[in-house]
CSV table of C-alpha atoms in Angstrom, one decimal:
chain,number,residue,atom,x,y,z
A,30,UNK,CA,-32.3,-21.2,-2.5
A,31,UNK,CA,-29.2,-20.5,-3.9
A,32,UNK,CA,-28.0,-20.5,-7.7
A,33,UNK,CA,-25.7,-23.7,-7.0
A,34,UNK,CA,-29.3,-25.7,-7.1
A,35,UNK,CA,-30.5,-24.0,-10.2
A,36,UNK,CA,-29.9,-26.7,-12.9
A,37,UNK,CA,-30.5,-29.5,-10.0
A,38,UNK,CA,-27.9,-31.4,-11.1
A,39,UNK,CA,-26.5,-34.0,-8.4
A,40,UNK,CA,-23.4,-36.4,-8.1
A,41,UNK,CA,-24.0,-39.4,-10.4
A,42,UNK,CA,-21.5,-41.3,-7.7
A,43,UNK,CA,-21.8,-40.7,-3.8
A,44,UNK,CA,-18.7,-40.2,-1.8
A,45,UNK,CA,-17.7,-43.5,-1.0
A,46,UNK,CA,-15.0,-43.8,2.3
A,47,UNK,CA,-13.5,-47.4,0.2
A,48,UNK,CA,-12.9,-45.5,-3.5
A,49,UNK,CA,-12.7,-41.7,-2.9
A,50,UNK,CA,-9.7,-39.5,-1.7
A,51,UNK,CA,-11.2,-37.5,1.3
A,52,UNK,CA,-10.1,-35.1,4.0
A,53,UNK,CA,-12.2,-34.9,6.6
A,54,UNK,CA,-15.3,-36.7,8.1
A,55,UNK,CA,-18.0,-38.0,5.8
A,56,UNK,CA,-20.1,-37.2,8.3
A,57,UNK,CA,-19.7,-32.9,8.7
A,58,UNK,CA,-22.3,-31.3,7.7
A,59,UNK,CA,-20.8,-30.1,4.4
A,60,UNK,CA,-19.2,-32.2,2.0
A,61,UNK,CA,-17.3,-30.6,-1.0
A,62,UNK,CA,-17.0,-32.7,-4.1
A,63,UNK,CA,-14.1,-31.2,-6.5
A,64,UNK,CA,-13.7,-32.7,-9.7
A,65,UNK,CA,-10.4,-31.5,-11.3
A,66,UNK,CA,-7.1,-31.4,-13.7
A,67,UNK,CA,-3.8,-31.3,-12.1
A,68,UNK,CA,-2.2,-29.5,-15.2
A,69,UNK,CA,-6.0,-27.1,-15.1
A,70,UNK,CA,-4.4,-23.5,-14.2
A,71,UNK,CA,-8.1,-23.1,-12.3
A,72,UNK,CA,-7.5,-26.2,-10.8
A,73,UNK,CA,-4.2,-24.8,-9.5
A,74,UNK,CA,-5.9,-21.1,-8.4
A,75,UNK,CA,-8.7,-23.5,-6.8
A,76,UNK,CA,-6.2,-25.5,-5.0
A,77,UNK,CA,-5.4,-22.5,-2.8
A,78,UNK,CA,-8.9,-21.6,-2.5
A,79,UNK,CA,-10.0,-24.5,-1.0
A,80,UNK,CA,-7.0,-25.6,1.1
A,81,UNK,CA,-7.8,-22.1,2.6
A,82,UNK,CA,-11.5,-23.5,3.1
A,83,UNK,CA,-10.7,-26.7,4.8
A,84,UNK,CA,-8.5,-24.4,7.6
A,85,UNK,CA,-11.7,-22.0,8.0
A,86,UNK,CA,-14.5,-24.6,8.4
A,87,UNK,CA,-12.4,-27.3,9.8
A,88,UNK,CA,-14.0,-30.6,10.8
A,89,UNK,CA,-17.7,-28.8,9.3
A,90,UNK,CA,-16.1,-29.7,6.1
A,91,UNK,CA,-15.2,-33.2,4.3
A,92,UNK,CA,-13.2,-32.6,0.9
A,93,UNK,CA,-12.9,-34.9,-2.0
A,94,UNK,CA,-11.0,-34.9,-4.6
A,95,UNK,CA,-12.0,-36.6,-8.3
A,96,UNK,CA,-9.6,-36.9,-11.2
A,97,UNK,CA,-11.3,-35.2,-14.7
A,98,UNK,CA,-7.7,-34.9,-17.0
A,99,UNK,CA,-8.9,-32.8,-19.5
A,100,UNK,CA,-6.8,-34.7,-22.1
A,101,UNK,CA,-8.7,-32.7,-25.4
A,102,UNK,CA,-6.3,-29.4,-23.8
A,103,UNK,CA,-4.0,-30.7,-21.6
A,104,UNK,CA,-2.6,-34.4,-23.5
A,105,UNK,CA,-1.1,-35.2,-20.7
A,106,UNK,CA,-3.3,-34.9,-17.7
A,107,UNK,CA,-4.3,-38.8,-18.0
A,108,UNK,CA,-0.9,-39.5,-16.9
A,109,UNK,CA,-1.0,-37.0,-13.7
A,110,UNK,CA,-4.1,-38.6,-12.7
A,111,UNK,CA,-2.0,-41.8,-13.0
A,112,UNK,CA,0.5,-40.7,-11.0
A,113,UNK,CA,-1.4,-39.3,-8.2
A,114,UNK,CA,-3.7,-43.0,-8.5
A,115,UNK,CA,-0.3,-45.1,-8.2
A,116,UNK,CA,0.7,-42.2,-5.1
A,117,UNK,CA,-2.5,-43.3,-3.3
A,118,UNK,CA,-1.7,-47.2,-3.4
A,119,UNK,CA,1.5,-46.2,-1.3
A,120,UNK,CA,-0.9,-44.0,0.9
A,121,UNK,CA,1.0,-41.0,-0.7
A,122,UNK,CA,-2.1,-39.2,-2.5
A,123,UNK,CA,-2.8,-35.9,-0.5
A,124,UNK,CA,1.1,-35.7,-0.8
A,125,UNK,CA,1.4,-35.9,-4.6
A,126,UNK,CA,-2.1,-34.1,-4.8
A,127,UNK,CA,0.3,-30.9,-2.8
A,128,UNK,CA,3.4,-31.6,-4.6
A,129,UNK,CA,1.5,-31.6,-8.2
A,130,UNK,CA,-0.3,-28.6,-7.5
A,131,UNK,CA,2.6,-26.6,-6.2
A,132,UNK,CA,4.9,-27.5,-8.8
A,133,UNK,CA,3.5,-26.3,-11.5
A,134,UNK,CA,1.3,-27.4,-14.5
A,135,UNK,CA,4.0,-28.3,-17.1
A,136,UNK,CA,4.8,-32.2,-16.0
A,137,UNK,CA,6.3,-35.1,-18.0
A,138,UNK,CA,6.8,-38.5,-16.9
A,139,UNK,CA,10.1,-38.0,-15.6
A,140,UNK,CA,9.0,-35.5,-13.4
A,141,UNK,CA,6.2,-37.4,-12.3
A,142,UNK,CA,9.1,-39.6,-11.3
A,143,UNK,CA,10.9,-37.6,-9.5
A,144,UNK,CA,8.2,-35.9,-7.7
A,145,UNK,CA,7.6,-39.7,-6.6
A,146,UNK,CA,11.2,-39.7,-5.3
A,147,UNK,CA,10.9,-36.6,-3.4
A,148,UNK,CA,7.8,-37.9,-1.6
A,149,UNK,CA,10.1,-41.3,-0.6
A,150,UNK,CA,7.4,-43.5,-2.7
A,151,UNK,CA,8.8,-47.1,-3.8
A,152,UNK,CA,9.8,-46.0,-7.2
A,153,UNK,CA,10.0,-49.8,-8.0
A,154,UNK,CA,6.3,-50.1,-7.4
A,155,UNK,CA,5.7,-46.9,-9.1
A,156,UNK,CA,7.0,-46.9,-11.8
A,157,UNK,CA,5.3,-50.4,-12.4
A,158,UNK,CA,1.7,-49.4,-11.6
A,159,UNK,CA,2.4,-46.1,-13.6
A,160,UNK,CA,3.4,-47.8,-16.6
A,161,UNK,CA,1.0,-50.5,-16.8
A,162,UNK,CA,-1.7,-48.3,-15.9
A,163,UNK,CA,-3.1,-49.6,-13.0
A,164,UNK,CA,-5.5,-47.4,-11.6
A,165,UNK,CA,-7.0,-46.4,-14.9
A,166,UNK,CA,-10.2,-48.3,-14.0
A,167,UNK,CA,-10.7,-45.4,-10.7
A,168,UNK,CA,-9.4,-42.1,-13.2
A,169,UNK,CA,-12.3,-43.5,-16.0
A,170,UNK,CA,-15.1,-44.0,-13.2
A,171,UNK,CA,-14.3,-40.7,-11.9
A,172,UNK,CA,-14.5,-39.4,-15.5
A,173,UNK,CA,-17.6,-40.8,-16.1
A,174,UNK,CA,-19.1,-40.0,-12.9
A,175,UNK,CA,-18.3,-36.7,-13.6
A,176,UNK,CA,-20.2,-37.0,-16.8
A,177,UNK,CA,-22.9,-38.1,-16.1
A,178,UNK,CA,-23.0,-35.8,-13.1
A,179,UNK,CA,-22.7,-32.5,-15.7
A,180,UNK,CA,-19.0,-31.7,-15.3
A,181,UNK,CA,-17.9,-29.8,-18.4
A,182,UNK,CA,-15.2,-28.4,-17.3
A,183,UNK,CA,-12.3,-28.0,-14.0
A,184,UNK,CA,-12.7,-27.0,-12.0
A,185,UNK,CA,-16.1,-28.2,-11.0
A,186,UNK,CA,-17.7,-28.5,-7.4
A,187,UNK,CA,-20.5,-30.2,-6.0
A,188,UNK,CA,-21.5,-29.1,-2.4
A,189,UNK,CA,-23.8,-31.8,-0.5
A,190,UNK,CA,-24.7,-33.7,-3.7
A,191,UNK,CA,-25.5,-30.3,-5.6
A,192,UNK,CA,-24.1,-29.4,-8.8
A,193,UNK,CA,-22.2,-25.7,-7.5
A,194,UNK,CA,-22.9,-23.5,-10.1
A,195,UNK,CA,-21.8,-20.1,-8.5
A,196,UNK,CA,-18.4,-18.2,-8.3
A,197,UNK,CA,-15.9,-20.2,-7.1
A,198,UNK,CA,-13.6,-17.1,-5.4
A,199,UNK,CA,-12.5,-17.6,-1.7
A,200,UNK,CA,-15.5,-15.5,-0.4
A,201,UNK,CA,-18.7,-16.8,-2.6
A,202,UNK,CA,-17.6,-20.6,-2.0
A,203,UNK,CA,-17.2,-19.7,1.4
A,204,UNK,CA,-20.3,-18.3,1.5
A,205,UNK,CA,-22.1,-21.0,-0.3
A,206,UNK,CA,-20.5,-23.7,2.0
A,207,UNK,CA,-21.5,-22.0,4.9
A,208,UNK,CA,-24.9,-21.6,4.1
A,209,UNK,CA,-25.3,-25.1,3.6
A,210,UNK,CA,-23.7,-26.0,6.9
A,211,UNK,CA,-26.5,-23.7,8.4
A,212,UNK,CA,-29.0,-25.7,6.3
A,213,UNK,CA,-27.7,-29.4,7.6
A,214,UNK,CA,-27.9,-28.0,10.9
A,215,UNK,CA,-31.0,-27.1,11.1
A,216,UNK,CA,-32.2,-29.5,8.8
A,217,UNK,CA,-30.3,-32.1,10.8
A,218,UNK,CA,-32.2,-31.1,14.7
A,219,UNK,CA,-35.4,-30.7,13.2
């Protein structure tokens, strides 16, 4: 099989419909798991890649996206999660998830703030759950999910449950994905 399946490593946490962020049907026969940084330059190059993905394989694909702020480079990538969390509550997340990766890796709160303005979010309510820290309890899981899953770094992806350990480029991912759609397929009308 292929090298993604080499260390065996599977998500800790299943995809959940009630906790995860999720574009797509849970039930394609491919699900990509990304665990990421919003302020992770790779994160950024991979946001691209896999946007691209999700037009190619269409509704063969369900994409989720996990928070792992890298806060030992990046000090501030708690607080992106944060604001991306508090985004979600207002139904906003695959907005700010966009917005934060196409603006750049260099955030501070007030931008966070503002980039909440831009996407018509009740800054009110924002700003609240932001500050108080709300929605650490779903950014930690994720983390520790993550860990325990044998993410050491962003980005990470798991395809199907399986820790992906190959290149993540446009064309190997691609690859990878579709060969596990083939797989579920067939697996699937056995």
């Amino acid at each position: 099989m292929s090298s993604r399946k080499a260390k065996n490593t599977k998500l800790s946490l299943p995809v959940d419909e009630s906790r995860d962020h999720i574009q797509g049907s849970v039930t394609a026969p491919v699900t990509l798991v990304e665990y990421g940084d919003y302020e992770c330059p790779y994160c950024a190059q991979a946001y691209l890649i896999t946007k691209e993905i999700q037009e190619r394989l269409g509704d063969k694909l369900c994409f989720v996206f996990r928070n792992f702020p890298v806060t030992k480079i990046r000090p501030h990538a708690y607080e992106t999660a944060l604001a991306a969390e508090a985004a979600a509550a207002q139904g906003k997340f695959w907005d700010m998830y966009d917005y934060l990766f196409k603006h750049g890796q260099a955030v501070t709160n007030d931008s966070l703030r503002r980039s909440a303005a831009s996407l018509g979010l009740n800054l009110t309510r924002f700003d609240s759950e932001f500050h108080d820290r709300v929605y650490s309890n779903h950014i930690d899981e994720d983390i520790q999910s993550g860990n325990s899953s044998g993410v050491k770094g962003t980005p990470t992806f798991f395809i199907n449950g399986e820790l992906y350990n190959g290149a993540w480029d446009l064309d190997t991912l691609l690859g990878a994905l579709d060969e596990e759609s083939v797989f579920s397929w067939s697996e699937a009308n056995k």
